[in-house]
Structures are given as C-alpha cells and as structure tokens.
PDB file of C-alpha atoms in Angstrom:
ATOM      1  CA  UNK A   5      10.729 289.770  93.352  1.00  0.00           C
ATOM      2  CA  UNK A   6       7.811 290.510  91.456  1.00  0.00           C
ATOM      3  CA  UNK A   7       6.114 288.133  92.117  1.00  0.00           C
ATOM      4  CA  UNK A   8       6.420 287.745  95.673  1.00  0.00           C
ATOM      5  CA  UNK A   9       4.865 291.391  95.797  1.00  0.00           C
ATOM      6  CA  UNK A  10       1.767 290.648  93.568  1.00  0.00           C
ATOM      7  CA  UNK A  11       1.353 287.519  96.034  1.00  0.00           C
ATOM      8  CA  UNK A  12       1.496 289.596  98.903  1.00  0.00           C
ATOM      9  CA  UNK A  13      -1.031 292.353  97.775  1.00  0.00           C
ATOM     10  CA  UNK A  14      -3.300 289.448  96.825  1.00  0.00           C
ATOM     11  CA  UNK A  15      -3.046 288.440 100.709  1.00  0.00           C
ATOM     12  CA  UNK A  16      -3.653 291.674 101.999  1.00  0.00           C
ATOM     13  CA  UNK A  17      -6.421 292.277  99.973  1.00  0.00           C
ATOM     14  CA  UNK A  18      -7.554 288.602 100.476  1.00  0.00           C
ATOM     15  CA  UNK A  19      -7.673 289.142 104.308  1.00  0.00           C
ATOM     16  CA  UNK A  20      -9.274 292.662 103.938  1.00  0.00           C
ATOM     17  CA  UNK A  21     -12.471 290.846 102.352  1.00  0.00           C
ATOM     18  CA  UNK A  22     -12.394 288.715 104.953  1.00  0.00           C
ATOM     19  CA  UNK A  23     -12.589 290.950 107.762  1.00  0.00           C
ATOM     20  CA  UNK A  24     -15.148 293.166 105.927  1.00  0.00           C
ATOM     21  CA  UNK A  25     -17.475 290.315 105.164  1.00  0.00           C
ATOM     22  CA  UNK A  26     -17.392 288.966 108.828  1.00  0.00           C
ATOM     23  CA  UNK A  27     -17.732 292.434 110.871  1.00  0.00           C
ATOM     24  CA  UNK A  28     -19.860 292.065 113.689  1.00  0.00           C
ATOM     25  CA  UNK A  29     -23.865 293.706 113.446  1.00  0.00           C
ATOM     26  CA  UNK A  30     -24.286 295.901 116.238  1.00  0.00           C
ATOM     27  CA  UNK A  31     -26.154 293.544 118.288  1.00  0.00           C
ATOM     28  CA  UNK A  32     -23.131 291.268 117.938  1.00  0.00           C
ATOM     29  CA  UNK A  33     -21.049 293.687 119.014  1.00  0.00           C
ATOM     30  CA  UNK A  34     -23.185 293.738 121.768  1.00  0.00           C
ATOM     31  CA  UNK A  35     -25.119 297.035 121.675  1.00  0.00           C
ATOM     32  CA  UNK A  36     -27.893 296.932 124.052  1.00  0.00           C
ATOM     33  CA  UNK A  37     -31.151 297.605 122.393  1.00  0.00           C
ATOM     34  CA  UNK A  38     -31.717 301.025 124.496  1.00  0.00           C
ATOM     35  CA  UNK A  39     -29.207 302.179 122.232  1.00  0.00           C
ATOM     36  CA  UNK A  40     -31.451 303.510 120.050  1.00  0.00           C
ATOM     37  CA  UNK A  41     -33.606 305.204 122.053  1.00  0.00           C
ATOM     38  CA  UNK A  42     -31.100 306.965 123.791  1.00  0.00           C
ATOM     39  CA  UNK A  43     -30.442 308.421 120.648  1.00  0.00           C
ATOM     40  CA  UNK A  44     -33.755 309.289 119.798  1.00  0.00           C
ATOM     41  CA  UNK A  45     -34.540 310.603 123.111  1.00  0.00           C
ATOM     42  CA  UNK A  46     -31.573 312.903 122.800  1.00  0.00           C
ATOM     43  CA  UNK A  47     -32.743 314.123 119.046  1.00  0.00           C
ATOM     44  CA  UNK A  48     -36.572 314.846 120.699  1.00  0.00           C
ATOM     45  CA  UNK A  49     -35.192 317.027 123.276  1.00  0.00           C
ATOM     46  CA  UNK A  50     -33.073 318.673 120.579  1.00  0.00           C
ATOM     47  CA  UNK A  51     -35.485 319.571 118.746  1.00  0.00           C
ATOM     48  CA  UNK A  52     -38.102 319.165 121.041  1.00  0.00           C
ATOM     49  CA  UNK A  53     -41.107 322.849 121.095  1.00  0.00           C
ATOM     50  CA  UNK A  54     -40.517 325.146 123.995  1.00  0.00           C
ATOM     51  CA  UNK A  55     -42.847 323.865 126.677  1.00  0.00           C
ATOM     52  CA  UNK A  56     -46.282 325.828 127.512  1.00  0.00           C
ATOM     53  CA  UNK A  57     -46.594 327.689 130.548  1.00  0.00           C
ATOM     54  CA  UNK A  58     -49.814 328.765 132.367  1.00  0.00           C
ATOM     55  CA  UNK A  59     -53.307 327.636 133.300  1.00  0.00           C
ATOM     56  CA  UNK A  60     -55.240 325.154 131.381  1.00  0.00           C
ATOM     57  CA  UNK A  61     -57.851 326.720 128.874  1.00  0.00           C
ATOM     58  CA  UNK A  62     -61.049 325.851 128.478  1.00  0.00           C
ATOM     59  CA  UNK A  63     -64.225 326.926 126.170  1.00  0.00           C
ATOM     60  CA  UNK A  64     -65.816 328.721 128.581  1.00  0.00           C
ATOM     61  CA  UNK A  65     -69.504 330.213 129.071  1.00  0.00           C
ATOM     62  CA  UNK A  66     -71.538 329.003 125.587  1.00  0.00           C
ATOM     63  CA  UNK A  67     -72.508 332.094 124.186  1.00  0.00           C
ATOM     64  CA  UNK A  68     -74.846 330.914 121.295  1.00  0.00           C
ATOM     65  CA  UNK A  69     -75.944 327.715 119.049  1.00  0.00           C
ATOM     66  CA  UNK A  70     -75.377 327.096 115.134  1.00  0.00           C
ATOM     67  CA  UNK A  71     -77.927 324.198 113.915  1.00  0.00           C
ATOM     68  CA  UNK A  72     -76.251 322.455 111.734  1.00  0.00           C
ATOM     69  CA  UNK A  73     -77.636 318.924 109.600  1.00  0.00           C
ATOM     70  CA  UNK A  74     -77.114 316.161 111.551  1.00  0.00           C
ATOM     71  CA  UNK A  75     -76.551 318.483 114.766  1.00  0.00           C
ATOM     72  CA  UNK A  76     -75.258 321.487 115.934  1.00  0.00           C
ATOM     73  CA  UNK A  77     -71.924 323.860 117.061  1.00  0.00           C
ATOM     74  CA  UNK A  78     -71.488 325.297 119.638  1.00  0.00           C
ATOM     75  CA  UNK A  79     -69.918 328.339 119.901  1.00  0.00           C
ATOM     76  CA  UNK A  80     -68.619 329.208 123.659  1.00  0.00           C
ATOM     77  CA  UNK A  81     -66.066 332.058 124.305  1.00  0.00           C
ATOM     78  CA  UNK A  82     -62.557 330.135 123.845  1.00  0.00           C
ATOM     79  CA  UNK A  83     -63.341 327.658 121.549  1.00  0.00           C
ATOM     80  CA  UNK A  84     -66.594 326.210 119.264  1.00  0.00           C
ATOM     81  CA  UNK A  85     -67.688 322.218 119.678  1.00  0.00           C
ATOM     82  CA  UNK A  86     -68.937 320.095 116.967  1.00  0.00           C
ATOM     83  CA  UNK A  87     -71.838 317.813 117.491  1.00  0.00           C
ATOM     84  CA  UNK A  88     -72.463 315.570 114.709  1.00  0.00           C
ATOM     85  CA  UNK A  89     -74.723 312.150 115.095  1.00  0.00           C
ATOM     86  CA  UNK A  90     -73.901 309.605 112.345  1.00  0.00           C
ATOM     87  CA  UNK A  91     -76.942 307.424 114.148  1.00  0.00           C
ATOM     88  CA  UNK A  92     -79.620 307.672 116.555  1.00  0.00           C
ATOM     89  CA  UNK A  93     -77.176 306.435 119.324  1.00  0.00           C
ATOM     90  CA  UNK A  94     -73.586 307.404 117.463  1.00  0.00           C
ATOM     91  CA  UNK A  95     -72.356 310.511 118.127  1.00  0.00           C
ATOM     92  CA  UNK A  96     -69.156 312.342 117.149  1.00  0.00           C
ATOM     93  CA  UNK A  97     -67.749 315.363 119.681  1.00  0.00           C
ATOM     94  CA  UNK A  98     -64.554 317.559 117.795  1.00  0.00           C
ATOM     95  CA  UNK A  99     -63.878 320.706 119.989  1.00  0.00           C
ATOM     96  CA  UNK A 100     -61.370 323.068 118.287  1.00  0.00           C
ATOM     97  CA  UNK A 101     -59.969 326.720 119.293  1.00  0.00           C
ATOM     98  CA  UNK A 102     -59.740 327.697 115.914  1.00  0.00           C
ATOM     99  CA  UNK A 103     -63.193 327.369 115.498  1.00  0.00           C
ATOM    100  CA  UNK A 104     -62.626 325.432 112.017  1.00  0.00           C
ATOM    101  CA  UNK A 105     -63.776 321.740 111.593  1.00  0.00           C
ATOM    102  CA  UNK A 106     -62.271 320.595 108.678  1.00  0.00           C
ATOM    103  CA  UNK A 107     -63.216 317.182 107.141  1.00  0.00           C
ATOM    104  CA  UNK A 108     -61.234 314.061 109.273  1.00  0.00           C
ATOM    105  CA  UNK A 109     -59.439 311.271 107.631  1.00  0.00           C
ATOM    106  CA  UNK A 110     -59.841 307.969 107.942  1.00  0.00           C
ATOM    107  CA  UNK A 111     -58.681 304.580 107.173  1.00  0.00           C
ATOM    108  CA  UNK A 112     -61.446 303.247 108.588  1.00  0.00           C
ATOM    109  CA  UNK A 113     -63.831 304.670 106.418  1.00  0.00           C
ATOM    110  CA  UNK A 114     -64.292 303.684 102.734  1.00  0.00           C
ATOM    111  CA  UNK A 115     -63.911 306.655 100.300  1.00  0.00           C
ATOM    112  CA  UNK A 116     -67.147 306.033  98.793  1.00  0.00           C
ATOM    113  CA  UNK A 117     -68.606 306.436 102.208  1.00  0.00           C
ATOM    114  CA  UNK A 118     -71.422 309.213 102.289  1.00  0.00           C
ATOM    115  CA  UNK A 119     -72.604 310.379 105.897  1.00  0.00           C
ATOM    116  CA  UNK A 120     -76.626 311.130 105.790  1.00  0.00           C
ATOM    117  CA  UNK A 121     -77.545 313.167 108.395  1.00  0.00           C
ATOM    118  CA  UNK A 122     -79.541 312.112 111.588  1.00  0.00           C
ATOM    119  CA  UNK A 123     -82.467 314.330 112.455  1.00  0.00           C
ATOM    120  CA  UNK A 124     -81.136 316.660 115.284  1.00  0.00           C
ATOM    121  CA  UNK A 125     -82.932 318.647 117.692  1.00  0.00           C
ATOM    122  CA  UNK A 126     -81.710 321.779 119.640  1.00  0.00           C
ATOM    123  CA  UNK A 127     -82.816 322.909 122.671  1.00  0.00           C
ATOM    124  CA  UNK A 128     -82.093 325.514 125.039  1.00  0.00           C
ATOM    125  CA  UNK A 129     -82.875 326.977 128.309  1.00  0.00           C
ATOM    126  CA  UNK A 130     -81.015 329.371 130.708  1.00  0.00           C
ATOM    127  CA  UNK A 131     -78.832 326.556 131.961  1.00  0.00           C
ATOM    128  CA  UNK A 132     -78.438 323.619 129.499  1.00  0.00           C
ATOM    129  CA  UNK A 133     -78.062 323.454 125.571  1.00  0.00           C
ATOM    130  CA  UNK A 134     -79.848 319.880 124.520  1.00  0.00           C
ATOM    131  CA  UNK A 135     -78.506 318.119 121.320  1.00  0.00           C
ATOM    132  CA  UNK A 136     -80.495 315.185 120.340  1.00  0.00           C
ATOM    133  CA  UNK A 137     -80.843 312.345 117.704  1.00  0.00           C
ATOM    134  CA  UNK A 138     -83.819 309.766 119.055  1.00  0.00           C
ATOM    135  CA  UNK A 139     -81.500 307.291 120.424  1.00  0.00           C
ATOM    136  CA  UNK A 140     -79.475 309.836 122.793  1.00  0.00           C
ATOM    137  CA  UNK A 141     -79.381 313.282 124.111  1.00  0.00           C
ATOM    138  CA  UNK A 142     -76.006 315.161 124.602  1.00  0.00           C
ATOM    139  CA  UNK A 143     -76.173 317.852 127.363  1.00  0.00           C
ATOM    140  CA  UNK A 144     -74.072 320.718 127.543  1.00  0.00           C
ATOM    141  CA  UNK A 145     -73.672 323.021 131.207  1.00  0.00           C
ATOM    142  CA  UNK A 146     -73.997 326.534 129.431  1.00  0.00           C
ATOM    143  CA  UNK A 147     -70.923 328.424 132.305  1.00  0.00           C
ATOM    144  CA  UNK A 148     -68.545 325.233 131.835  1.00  0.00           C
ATOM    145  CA  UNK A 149     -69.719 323.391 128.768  1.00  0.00           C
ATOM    146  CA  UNK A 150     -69.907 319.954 130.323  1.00  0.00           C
ATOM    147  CA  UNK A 151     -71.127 317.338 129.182  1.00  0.00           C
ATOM    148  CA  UNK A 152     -73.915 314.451 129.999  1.00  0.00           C
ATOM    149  CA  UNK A 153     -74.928 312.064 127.696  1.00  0.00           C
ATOM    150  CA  UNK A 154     -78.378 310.377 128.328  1.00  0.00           C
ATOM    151  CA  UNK A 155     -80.247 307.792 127.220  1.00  0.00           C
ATOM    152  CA  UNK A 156     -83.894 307.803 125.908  1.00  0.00           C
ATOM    153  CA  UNK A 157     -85.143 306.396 128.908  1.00  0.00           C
ATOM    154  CA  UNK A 158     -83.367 308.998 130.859  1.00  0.00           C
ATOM    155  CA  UNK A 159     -80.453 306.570 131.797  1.00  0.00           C
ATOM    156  CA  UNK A 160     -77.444 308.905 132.035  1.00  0.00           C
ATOM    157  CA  UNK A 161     -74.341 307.015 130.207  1.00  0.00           C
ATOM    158  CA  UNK A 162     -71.553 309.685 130.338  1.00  0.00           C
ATOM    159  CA  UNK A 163     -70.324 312.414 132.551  1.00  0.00           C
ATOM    160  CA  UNK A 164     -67.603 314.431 131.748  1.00  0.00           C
ATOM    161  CA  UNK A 165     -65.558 316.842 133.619  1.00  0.00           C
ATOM    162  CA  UNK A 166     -65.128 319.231 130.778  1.00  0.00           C
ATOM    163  CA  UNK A 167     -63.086 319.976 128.076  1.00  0.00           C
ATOM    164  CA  UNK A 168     -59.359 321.578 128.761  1.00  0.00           C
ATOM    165  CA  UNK A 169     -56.247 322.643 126.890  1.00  0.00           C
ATOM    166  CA  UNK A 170     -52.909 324.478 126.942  1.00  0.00           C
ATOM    167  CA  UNK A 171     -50.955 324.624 123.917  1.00  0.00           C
ATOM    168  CA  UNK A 172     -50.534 321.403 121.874  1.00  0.00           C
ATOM    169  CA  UNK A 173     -51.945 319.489 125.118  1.00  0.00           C
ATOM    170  CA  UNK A 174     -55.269 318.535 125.591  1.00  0.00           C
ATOM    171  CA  UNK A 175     -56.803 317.464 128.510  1.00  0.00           C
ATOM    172  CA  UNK A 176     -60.200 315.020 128.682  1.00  0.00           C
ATOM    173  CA  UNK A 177     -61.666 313.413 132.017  1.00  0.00           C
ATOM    174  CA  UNK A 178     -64.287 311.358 132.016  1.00  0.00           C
ATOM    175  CA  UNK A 179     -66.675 309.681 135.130  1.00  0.00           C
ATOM    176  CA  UNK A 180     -66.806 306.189 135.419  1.00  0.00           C
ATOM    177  CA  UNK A 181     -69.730 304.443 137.005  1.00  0.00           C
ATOM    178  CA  UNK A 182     -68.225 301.880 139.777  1.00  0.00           C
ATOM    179  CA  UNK A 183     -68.959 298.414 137.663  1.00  0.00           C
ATOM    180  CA  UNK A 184     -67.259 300.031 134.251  1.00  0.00           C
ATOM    181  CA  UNK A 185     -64.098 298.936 132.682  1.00  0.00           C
ATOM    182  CA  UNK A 186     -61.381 301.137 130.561  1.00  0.00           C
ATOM    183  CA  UNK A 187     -59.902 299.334 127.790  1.00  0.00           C
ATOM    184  CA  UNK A 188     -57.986 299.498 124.578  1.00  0.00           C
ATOM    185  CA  UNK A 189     -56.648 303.424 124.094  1.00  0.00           C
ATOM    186  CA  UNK A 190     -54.523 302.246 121.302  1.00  0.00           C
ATOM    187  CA  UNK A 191     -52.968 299.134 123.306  1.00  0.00           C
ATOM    188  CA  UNK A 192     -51.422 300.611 126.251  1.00  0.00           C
ATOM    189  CA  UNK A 193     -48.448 299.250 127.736  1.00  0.00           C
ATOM    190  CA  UNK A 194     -50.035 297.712 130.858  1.00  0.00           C
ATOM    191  CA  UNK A 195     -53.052 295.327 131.622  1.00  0.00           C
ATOM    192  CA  UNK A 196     -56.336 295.516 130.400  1.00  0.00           C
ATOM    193  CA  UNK A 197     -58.694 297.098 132.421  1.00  0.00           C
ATOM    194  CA  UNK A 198     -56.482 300.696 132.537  1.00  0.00           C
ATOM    195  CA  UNK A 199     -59.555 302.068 134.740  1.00  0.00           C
ATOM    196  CA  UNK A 200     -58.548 304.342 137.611  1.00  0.00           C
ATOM    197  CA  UNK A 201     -55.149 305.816 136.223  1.00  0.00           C
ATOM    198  CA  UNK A 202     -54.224 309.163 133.925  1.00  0.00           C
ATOM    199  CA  UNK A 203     -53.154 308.305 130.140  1.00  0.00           C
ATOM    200  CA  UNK A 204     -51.509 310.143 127.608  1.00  0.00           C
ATOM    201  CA  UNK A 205     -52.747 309.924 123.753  1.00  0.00           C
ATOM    202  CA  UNK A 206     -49.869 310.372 121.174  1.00  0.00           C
ATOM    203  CA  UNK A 207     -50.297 311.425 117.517  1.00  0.00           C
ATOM    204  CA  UNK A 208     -46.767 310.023 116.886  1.00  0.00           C
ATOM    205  CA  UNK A 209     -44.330 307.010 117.664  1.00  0.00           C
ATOM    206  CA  UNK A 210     -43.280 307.957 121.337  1.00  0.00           C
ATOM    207  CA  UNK A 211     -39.433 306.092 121.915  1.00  0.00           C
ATOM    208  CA  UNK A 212     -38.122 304.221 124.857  1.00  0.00           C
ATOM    209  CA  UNK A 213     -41.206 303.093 125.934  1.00  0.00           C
ATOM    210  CA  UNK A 214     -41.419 301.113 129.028  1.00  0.00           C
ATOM    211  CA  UNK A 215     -44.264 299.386 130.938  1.00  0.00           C
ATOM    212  CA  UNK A 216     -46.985 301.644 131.963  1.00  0.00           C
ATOM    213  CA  UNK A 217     -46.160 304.196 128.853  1.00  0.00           C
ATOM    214  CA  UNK A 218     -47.452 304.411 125.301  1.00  0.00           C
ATOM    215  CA  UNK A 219     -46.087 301.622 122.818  1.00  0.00           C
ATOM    216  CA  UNK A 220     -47.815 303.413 120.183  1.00  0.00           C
ATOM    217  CA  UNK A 221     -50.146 306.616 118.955  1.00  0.00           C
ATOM    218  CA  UNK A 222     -54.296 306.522 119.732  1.00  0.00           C
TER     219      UNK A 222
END
C-alpha cells in the first residue's frame, strides 16, 4: 500500500513537470501583438500630465541683444534664443523660456571635443537683429522674432514662421521652396519625402505606433 502511494505521487508530480515545462508563450497562446500596447496605452493615460489649455506662446517683441563668442542671445519678452555658429555656414538655434542654456549632450560628439568659436557679428536696426558668421547670416523680425537665414550671396535658404509653445509642446514651421524635399525626422513611419504634412517630435518611445505615426523619438 505503500508503495502504490509513493508511485502515485511520483506520477503526479511527474505529469506536473510536464505540463509546466510545455506551457504555451503568450504568442502561442495566441495573444495578438497589440496586446502590449493596449496595456501601455492604458498606463500613459494613467499617468499621463493634465493637458495644457490656452493660446500658443511665443517670444514676442526682442527687447535687446547679448553678444556672446561665437554669436549672440537674444533676449525677447517671453523667452531668450541662442545663436551659436560652430562654422561659417553651421549654425545652432536653442530657444528656451527659462532663459537658461545649459550645455547639450551628445552621443554624437566625442568628449574630447572642444567648440572654438566662429567670429560673429551683430547688427541691428529698428526692424531686424543680424547674426552673422561669413558663410551665413541669420535674421531675426524684431515684433515676431522670425527668422531668415541667408546666404553670402544674398540667396535666402530658410524661412520660418516663428517660434511657438504651450506647455511641454513646442511648435516649429518652416517654408519650403517648391523643388525641396523633407526627409529623415528620426525615421518616420511613412515614405520618404514627408514634405507637405504636420509631424510630431518625441523625446521618448511613443507605443502602438501605426503607419503615418512616430516609430521612435527625434
């Protein structure tokens, strides 16, 4: 009687294993793959920021000009925008509320890397605030700081609409001249040329991403 027990324990326990080492994966059990991002869609709305109400910000009328090497800031009433050229013809743009510009990391950039500043010229009249470098001129509206970029043979290159915010959300648009193409934006979900349509840039991994979203962060 014993022993018939001991058997049968050593059976059950036998046919336990067996069922533990061949249970399903969840796409075996046939889980769709949207599974999830449901469930990450649901934990973003959870915990997902009150949304922002009201009219977009922007900098405003420029109010005055800090030289700084390699270019200048300028400080409007809303916000302050950084002007920075790393070469003749290679300009960085940062435009912050804040008003602080704090050093930007990159991966891109080796940490040995030392920037030497470009000679910069300011100049200003009762309409425009002119940032230059030799190989380009960035132009600045002074009552809607927008901005033109030309180049030294007076070609203009870039036309934008003006910088805009409201809360977390920032909003850039930029002129296209008819023969120019839009590409890359951190590999959009869609063709290649992504001219002619409204984009979002993410600073995180957004889920559930379909064609036509954002597969990934700019």
């Amino acid at each position: 009687m014993f022993r018939r027990d001991r058997k049968k324990k050593q059976d059950k326990s036998s046919k336990k294993q067996t069922e533990q080492t061949q249970t399903p994966t969840p796409n075996e059990q046939g889980n769709p793959p949207e599974r999830y991002a449901k469930v990450a869609e649901k934990m973003a709305k959870q915990f997902a920021k009150p949304p922002v109400t009201g009219s977009l910000k922007t900098p405003g009328i420029i109010q005055h000009v800090q030289q700084i090497p390699g270019g200048a800031i300028i400080h409007a009433a809303n916000a302050s925008i950084s002007v920075i050229f790393y070469q003749p013809n290679l300009v960085e743009i940062r435009m912050r509320p804040d008003r602080q510009f704090p050093p930007v990391f990159s991966y891109a950039l080796s940490e040995t890397f030392k920037f030497t500043p470009q000679a910069a010229t300011v100049t200003e009249d009762t309409d425009t605030v002119v940032i230059g470098a030799g190989g380009m001129a960035c132009v600045f509206t002074r009552t809607t700081t927008q901005l033109r970029i030309y180049m030294t043979n007076g070609q203009e290159v870039s036309v934008e609409s003006g910088f805009s915010w409201l809360g977390e959300k920032v909003t850039w648009q930029r002129q296209l001249p008819p023969d120019e193409g839009c590409y890359g934006l951190g590999q959009r979900g869609w063709g290649l040329n992504l001219r002619g349509r409204k984009w979002a840039l993410w600073n995180f991994d957004p889920v559930g991403y379909g064609r036509g979203t954002d597969p990934v962060y700019y």
